[in-house]
Amino acid sequence: MDHQPKFFENLSGAGKAIAVLTSGGDAQGMNAAVRAVVRMGIYVNAKVYFIYEGYQGMVDGGDNIVEVSWESVSSILQVGGTVIGSARCKPFRTREGRLQAAFNLVQRGITNLCVIGGDGSLTGANLFREEWSGLLEELAQKGKIDAEAVKKYAYLNIVGMVGSIDNDFCGTDMTIGTDSALHRIIEVVDAIMTTAQSHQRTFVLEVMGRHCGYLALVSALACGADWVFIPEYPPEEGWEDSMCVKLSENRARKKRLNIIIVAEGAIDCHNKPITSEKVKDLVVQRLGFDTRVTILGHVQRGGTPSAFDRILASRMGVEAVLALLEATPDTPACVVSLSGNQAVRLPLMECVQMTQEVQKAMDEGRFLEAVRLRGRSFENNLNTYKLLSHKKPDAELPKTNFNVAVLNVGAPAAGMNAAVRAAVRVGMTEGHKIFAVIDGFEGFARGKIKEISWGDVGGWTGQGGSILGTKRTLPAKYLEKIADQMRTNNINALMVIGGFEAFESCLQLQEARASFEEFRVPICVVPATISNNVPGTDYSLGTDTALNAIVETCDRIKQSASGTKRRVFIIETMGGYCGYLANMGALAAGADAAYIFEEQFDIRELQANVEHLTEKMKTSIQRGLVLRNENCNENYTTDFIYQLYSEEGKGVFDCRKNVLGHMQQGGAPSPFDRNFGTKISAKAMQWISKKLKETYRKGKVFANTDDSVCLLGMRRRNLVFQPVAELKSETDFVHRIPKEQWWLKLRPLMKILAKYKTSYDVSDSGQLEHVAMLPKEAETGAI
């Protein structure tokens, strides 16, 4: 698709007024969306208004609708909930209420509305838009506005963003708030697991989701729960017996705890509710296990938004303003949504209708249809959960006589253990024997290899680092010894989980096939590194956890800087030569600048940044945050930049520096990394099985083609297997980064939100897509 880049400079908001409101239940990340709408609106010279208290404020008018400035949205990025308030509003459901709301908007010349809420809020907005011209005519008849105003404000443009922790809106991979709600749930589950282990207890956890089981399903996947109840997929008749058998089998396998997750809207196949108390009573009566219920409630809505939600909401907010600027009277109301890592626009009512279809299917007992309508991502989550949670009896498993080895290579990354667990369990389900290699290729050469079973990987999803152990050593040094070990242990396939070293290792193994027939087996790379610098994938496992660690630290540092006033912090992040962590960390933490290797900078730019901060100190926001990638420039080091800022800022601001270091590699994996690791690894093992069948000839595996050494990566909207040989041309081996990186397109976003003039390519924006047209394969920037 060759097209000329389209830049938004041509889009001016001069003379336009945009209002933003949040409505319905609150969700973490709404403030990031509000901030992005306000700043992007002001950036394009539009007037921007807050509408406080949702539709209620629109109906009441007065002080509820106020014009805002750049500083009005300072320091709200890291705050949960919504600072402009949200309320359920009965009057807006009546025509009189909407008439009053229209009058309040017209008085201020507002004809562009950005609504952040659930499907109810968005449906209300669409009705308001359809009635708009009729409402204005009625106001003119009543003498409240003149004919000139009817003509001038003839059309109302509406753009929606979905803020809902339930992720219950069709057409979007992830709604604002879902990832943060998962963070809250997983924090609680991790805490409960330690106490449950101590006492050999069973815990029944009730999570939100009256009509949608997304939170329950994904948290069950992320913590390896024993059983999950969701509204879309009721258990079969006799589930009580099956569940109790499963729980007692797990106890017999020396598992000291059981976790059962119940969505608040869970039902059985007769549409009768399944409550957490009912499940608890059942376990106690039948098994006599010590059982406790924990209802998470509104904890899930609270707390600070995750890095993912902040970036998602910031991108959507900017996209929403672009959509409003480009809207014509004929454009249908649209929602800005995410598909893979791309922002897309979808007709609002198509999404709402599809969302209502799901509910209808569930009410009528068409549960398989409901799961399908929820989308590909939901369906995949369910299938992966079923695959990994229930071990079939040995007699029912196929026997392939293939041995598959799994190893970690490179630096540790959160989510590696989840990937190993999924590989072991899916591999066993496929009928293979799975071998774990300790300490990467170095351990492989030394024969540190052992068979690993289903129970050995229990509880691994929530563990950080690499349990198998990992080394950066490449196989080239040990080719002969590794070939010996592969022959001795009869290894028929390899799964290599790791970063750039994993990619390089597999290239070396492929090149060594000419000399060693042992390497003529299917080999799959699962990218896992915090640096996100592996070619062939937009996301690597571990990046999300590292990003959250950076953002959490930046929040604390910003708080400290706000207290002392007139202080600028220089923060150094990891990432090798890849600026992903610095750039995305800056976007999620609301930084003023991010120095990265991919975008060369000189002393003039450093000077401009200092002047920019000097200007900022004259406003009410008297603090600054600057991120620097560790290898962005060999001469402009963190110390140099710190000293330069300290000297140039004398008398205006003082400076502090902070090197984040290895804390970015540690910590428990985020929900995203647990799930991404689980799903990508399960898919990789299924590919290995397929390749083993294809390449098995005359009693042995013989795989010698390029497509038998692949890397599984996420590209835009799909998970794809790519031969590592083909990825060579896309790679800068000197700096260990891909030659093209998708996230560089988001760089101007950070600059705009920090008040820099810049140019932003919006070629990918603007086309209104249709819900049904979204690729069925779309696997997600979501989980």
mmCIF file of N, CA and C in Angstrom, residues 163-215:
data_model
loop_
_atom_site.group_PDB
_atom_site.id
_atom_site.type_symbol
_atom_site.label_atom_id
_atom_site.label_comp_id
_atom_site.label_asym_id
_atom_site.label_seq_id
_atom_site.Cartn_x
_atom_site.Cartn_y
_atom_site.Cartn_z
ATOM 1 N N GLY A 163 -14.663 3.222 27.564
ATOM 2 C CA GLY A 163 -14.036 3.086 28.879
ATOM 3 C C GLY A 163 -14.875 2.118 29.690
ATOM 4 N N SER A 164 -14.352 0.904 29.888
ATOM 5 C CA SER A 164 -15.110 -0.104 30.634
ATOM 6 C C SER A 164 -14.148 -1.185 31.078
ATOM 7 N N ILE A 165 -14.131 -1.505 32.371
ATOM 8 C CA ILE A 165 -13.168 -2.510 32.830
ATOM 9 C C ILE A 165 -13.552 -3.917 32.373
ATOM 10 N N ASP A 166 -14.812 -4.101 31.944
ATOM 11 C CA ASP A 166 -15.281 -5.457 31.592
ATOM 12 C C ASP A 166 -14.798 -5.949 30.235
ATOM 13 N N ASN A 167 -14.304 -5.035 29.387
ATOM 14 C CA ASN A 167 -13.933 -5.371 28.002
ATOM 15 C C ASN A 167 -15.111 -6.045 27.275
ATOM 16 N N ASP A 168 -16.278 -5.433 27.425
ATOM 17 C CA ASP A 168 -17.509 -6.082 26.919
ATOM 18 C C ASP A 168 -18.024 -5.426 25.654
ATOM 19 N N PHE A 169 -17.173 -4.687 24.938
ATOM 20 C CA PHE A 169 -17.643 -3.942 23.772
ATOM 21 C C PHE A 169 -17.084 -4.580 22.514
ATOM 22 N N CYS A 170 -17.948 -4.960 21.590
ATOM 23 C CA CYS A 170 -17.489 -5.642 20.381
ATOM 24 C C CYS A 170 -16.826 -4.664 19.424
ATOM 25 N N GLY A 171 -15.817 -5.153 18.721
ATOM 26 C CA GLY A 171 -15.147 -4.310 17.726
ATOM 27 C C GLY A 171 -13.830 -3.772 18.217
ATOM 28 N N THR A 172 -13.603 -3.811 19.526
ATOM 29 C CA THR A 172 -12.323 -3.329 20.049
ATOM 30 C C THR A 172 -11.643 -4.454 20.818
ATOM 31 N N ASP A 173 -10.316 -4.590 20.637
ATOM 32 C CA ASP A 173 -9.577 -5.646 21.347
ATOM 33 C C ASP A 173 -9.596 -5.404 22.842
ATOM 34 N N MET A 174 -9.284 -4.159 23.218
ATOM 35 C CA MET A 174 -9.189 -3.830 24.636
ATOM 36 C C MET A 174 -9.890 -2.501 24.883
ATOM 37 N N THR A 175 -10.739 -2.462 25.883
ATOM 38 C CA THR A 175 -11.354 -1.192 26.258
ATOM 39 C C THR A 175 -10.484 -0.547 27.333
ATOM 40 N N ILE A 176 -10.604 0.781 27.465
ATOM 41 C CA ILE A 176 -9.806 1.516 28.451
ATOM 42 C C ILE A 176 -10.192 1.038 29.855
ATOM 43 N N GLY A 177 -9.215 0.603 30.617
ATOM 44 C CA GLY A 177 -9.480 0.166 31.996
ATOM 45 C C GLY A 177 -9.358 -1.329 32.205
ATOM 46 N N THR A 178 -9.489 -2.104 31.121
ATOM 47 C CA THR A 178 -9.469 -3.569 31.278
ATOM 48 C C THR A 178 -8.124 -4.059 31.807
ATOM 49 N N ASP A 179 -7.043 -3.563 31.209
ATOM 50 C CA ASP A 179 -5.717 -4.036 31.611
ATOM 51 C C ASP A 179 -5.438 -3.671 33.075
ATOM 52 N N SER A 180 -5.852 -2.464 33.480
ATOM 53 C CA SER A 180 -5.627 -2.040 34.876
ATOM 54 C C SER A 180 -6.441 -2.895 35.840
ATOM 55 N N ALA A 181 -7.676 -3.224 35.457
ATOM 56 C CA ALA A 181 -8.512 -4.087 36.308
ATOM 57 C C ALA A 181 -7.857 -5.454 36.472
ATOM 58 N N LEU A 182 -7.264 -5.962 35.390
ATOM 59 C CA LEU A 182 -6.545 -7.245 35.473
ATOM 60 C C LEU A 182 -5.350 -7.124 36.423
ATOM 61 N N HIS A 183 -4.673 -5.988 36.389
ATOM 62 C CA HIS A 183 -3.558 -5.762 37.327
ATOM 63 C C HIS A 183 -4.053 -5.876 38.774
ATOM 64 N N ARG A 184 -5.207 -5.241 39.048
ATOM 65 C CA ARG A 184 -5.744 -5.298 40.426
ATOM 66 C C ARG A 184 -6.067 -6.749 40.816
ATOM 67 N N ILE A 185 -6.713 -7.475 39.897
ATOM 68 C CA ILE A 185 -7.111 -8.862 40.202
ATOM 69 C C ILE A 185 -5.879 -9.717 40.455
ATOM 70 N N ILE A 186 -4.879 -9.591 39.577
ATOM 71 C CA ILE A 186 -3.682 -10.433 39.683
ATOM 72 C C ILE A 186 -2.886 -10.105 40.944
ATOM 73 N N GLU A 187 -2.855 -8.808 41.323
ATOM 74 C CA GLU A 187 -2.184 -8.443 42.586
ATOM 75 C C GLU A 187 -2.837 -9.187 43.747
ATOM 76 N N VAL A 188 -4.173 -9.225 43.735
ATOM 77 C CA VAL A 188 -4.902 -9.895 44.818
ATOM 78 C C VAL A 188 -4.655 -11.405 44.767
ATOM 79 N N VAL A 189 -4.724 -11.988 43.575
ATOM 80 C CA VAL A 189 -4.526 -13.442 43.439
ATOM 81 C C VAL A 189 -3.134 -13.833 43.925
ATOM 82 N N ASP A 190 -2.116 -13.050 43.518
ATOM 83 C CA ASP A 190 -0.743 -13.356 43.950
ATOM 84 C C ASP A 190 -0.637 -13.319 45.475
ATOM 85 N N ALA A 191 -1.318 -12.334 46.085
ATOM 86 C CA ALA A 191 -1.269 -12.214 47.546
ATOM 87 C C ALA A 191 -2.001 -13.374 48.209
ATOM 88 N N ILE A 192 -3.139 -13.759 47.626
ATOM 89 C CA ILE A 192 -3.942 -14.846 48.210
ATOM 90 C C ILE A 192 -3.211 -16.181 48.094
ATOM 91 N N MET A 193 -2.465 -16.343 47.001
ATOM 92 C CA MET A 193 -1.788 -17.628 46.785
ATOM 93 C C MET A 193 -0.820 -17.957 47.922
ATOM 94 N N THR A 194 -0.133 -16.942 48.452
ATOM 95 C CA THR A 194 0.838 -17.237 49.516
ATOM 96 C C THR A 194 0.132 -17.703 50.788
ATOM 97 N N THR A 195 -0.991 -17.067 51.121
ATOM 98 C CA THR A 195 -1.695 -17.508 52.337
ATOM 99 C C THR A 195 -2.384 -18.851 52.110
ATOM 100 N N ALA A 196 -2.898 -19.067 50.898
ATOM 101 C CA ALA A 196 -3.568 -20.345 50.606
ATOM 102 C C ALA A 196 -2.570 -21.500 50.689
ATOM 103 N N GLN A 197 -1.346 -21.274 50.205
ATOM 104 C CA GLN A 197 -0.308 -22.316 50.260
ATOM 105 C C GLN A 197 0.013 -22.689 51.698
ATOM 106 N N SER A 198 0.092 -21.656 52.546
ATOM 107 C CA SER A 198 0.444 -21.895 53.949
ATOM 108 C C SER A 198 -0.560 -22.819 54.622
ATOM 109 N N HIS A 199 -1.850 -22.640 54.299
ATOM 110 C CA HIS A 199 -2.901 -23.371 55.032
ATOM 111 C C HIS A 199 -3.570 -24.482 54.230
ATOM 112 N N GLN A 200 -3.070 -24.758 53.028
ATOM 113 C CA GLN A 200 -3.726 -25.731 52.129
ATOM 114 C C GLN A 200 -5.206 -25.381 51.957
ATOM 115 N N ARG A 201 -5.453 -24.159 51.521
ATOM 116 C CA ARG A 201 -6.846 -23.702 51.400
ATOM 117 C C ARG A 201 -7.304 -23.667 49.950
ATOM 118 N N THR A 202 -8.634 -23.635 49.812
ATOM 119 C CA THR A 202 -9.245 -23.377 48.509
ATOM 120 C C THR A 202 -9.822 -21.968 48.574
ATOM 121 N N PHE A 203 -9.549 -21.162 47.563
ATOM 122 C CA PHE A 203 -10.117 -19.815 47.524
ATOM 123 C C PHE A 203 -11.064 -19.680 46.341
ATOM 124 N N VAL A 204 -12.237 -19.121 46.616
ATOM 125 C CA VAL A 204 -13.197 -18.804 45.552
ATOM 126 C C VAL A 204 -13.163 -17.286 45.398
ATOM 127 N N LEU A 205 -12.750 -16.839 44.219
ATOM 128 C CA LEU A 205 -12.613 -15.391 43.980
ATOM 129 C C LEU A 205 -13.714 -14.915 43.061
ATOM 130 N N GLU A 206 -14.444 -13.894 43.501
ATOM 131 C CA GLU A 206 -15.485 -13.346 42.622
ATOM 132 C C GLU A 206 -14.983 -12.053 41.999
ATOM 133 N N VAL A 207 -14.983 -12.007 40.657
ATOM 134 C CA VAL A 207 -14.527 -10.798 39.965
ATOM 135 C C VAL A 207 -15.697 -10.165 39.211
ATOM 136 N N MET A 208 -15.531 -8.898 38.818
ATOM 137 C CA MET A 208 -16.612 -8.188 38.124
ATOM 138 C C MET A 208 -16.839 -8.767 36.728
ATOM 139 N N GLY A 209 -17.982 -8.470 36.184
ATOM 140 C CA GLY A 209 -18.335 -8.949 34.846
ATOM 141 C C GLY A 209 -19.735 -9.521 34.891
ATOM 142 N N ARG A 210 -20.730 -8.601 34.947
ATOM 143 C CA ARG A 210 -22.121 -9.058 35.073
ATOM 144 C C ARG A 210 -22.582 -9.761 33.802
ATOM 145 N N HIS A 211 -22.134 -9.219 32.651
ATOM 146 C CA HIS A 211 -22.579 -9.811 31.384
ATOM 147 C C HIS A 211 -21.415 -10.329 30.557
ATOM 148 N N CYS A 212 -20.198 -10.117 31.037
ATOM 149 C CA CYS A 212 -19.033 -10.493 30.238
ATOM 150 C C CYS A 212 -17.992 -11.161 31.119
ATOM 151 N N GLY A 213 -17.500 -12.313 30.658
ATOM 152 C CA GLY A 213 -16.577 -13.095 31.478
ATOM 153 C C GLY A 213 -15.112 -12.828 31.196
ATOM 154 N N TYR A 214 -14.808 -11.734 30.473
ATOM 155 C CA TYR A 214 -13.422 -11.489 30.065
ATOM 156 C C TYR A 214 -12.454 -11.439 31.248
ATOM 157 N N LEU A 215 -12.788 -10.636 32.267
ATOM 158 C CA LEU A 215 -11.870 -10.489 33.413
ATOM 159 C C LEU A 215 -11.645 -11.826 34.111
#
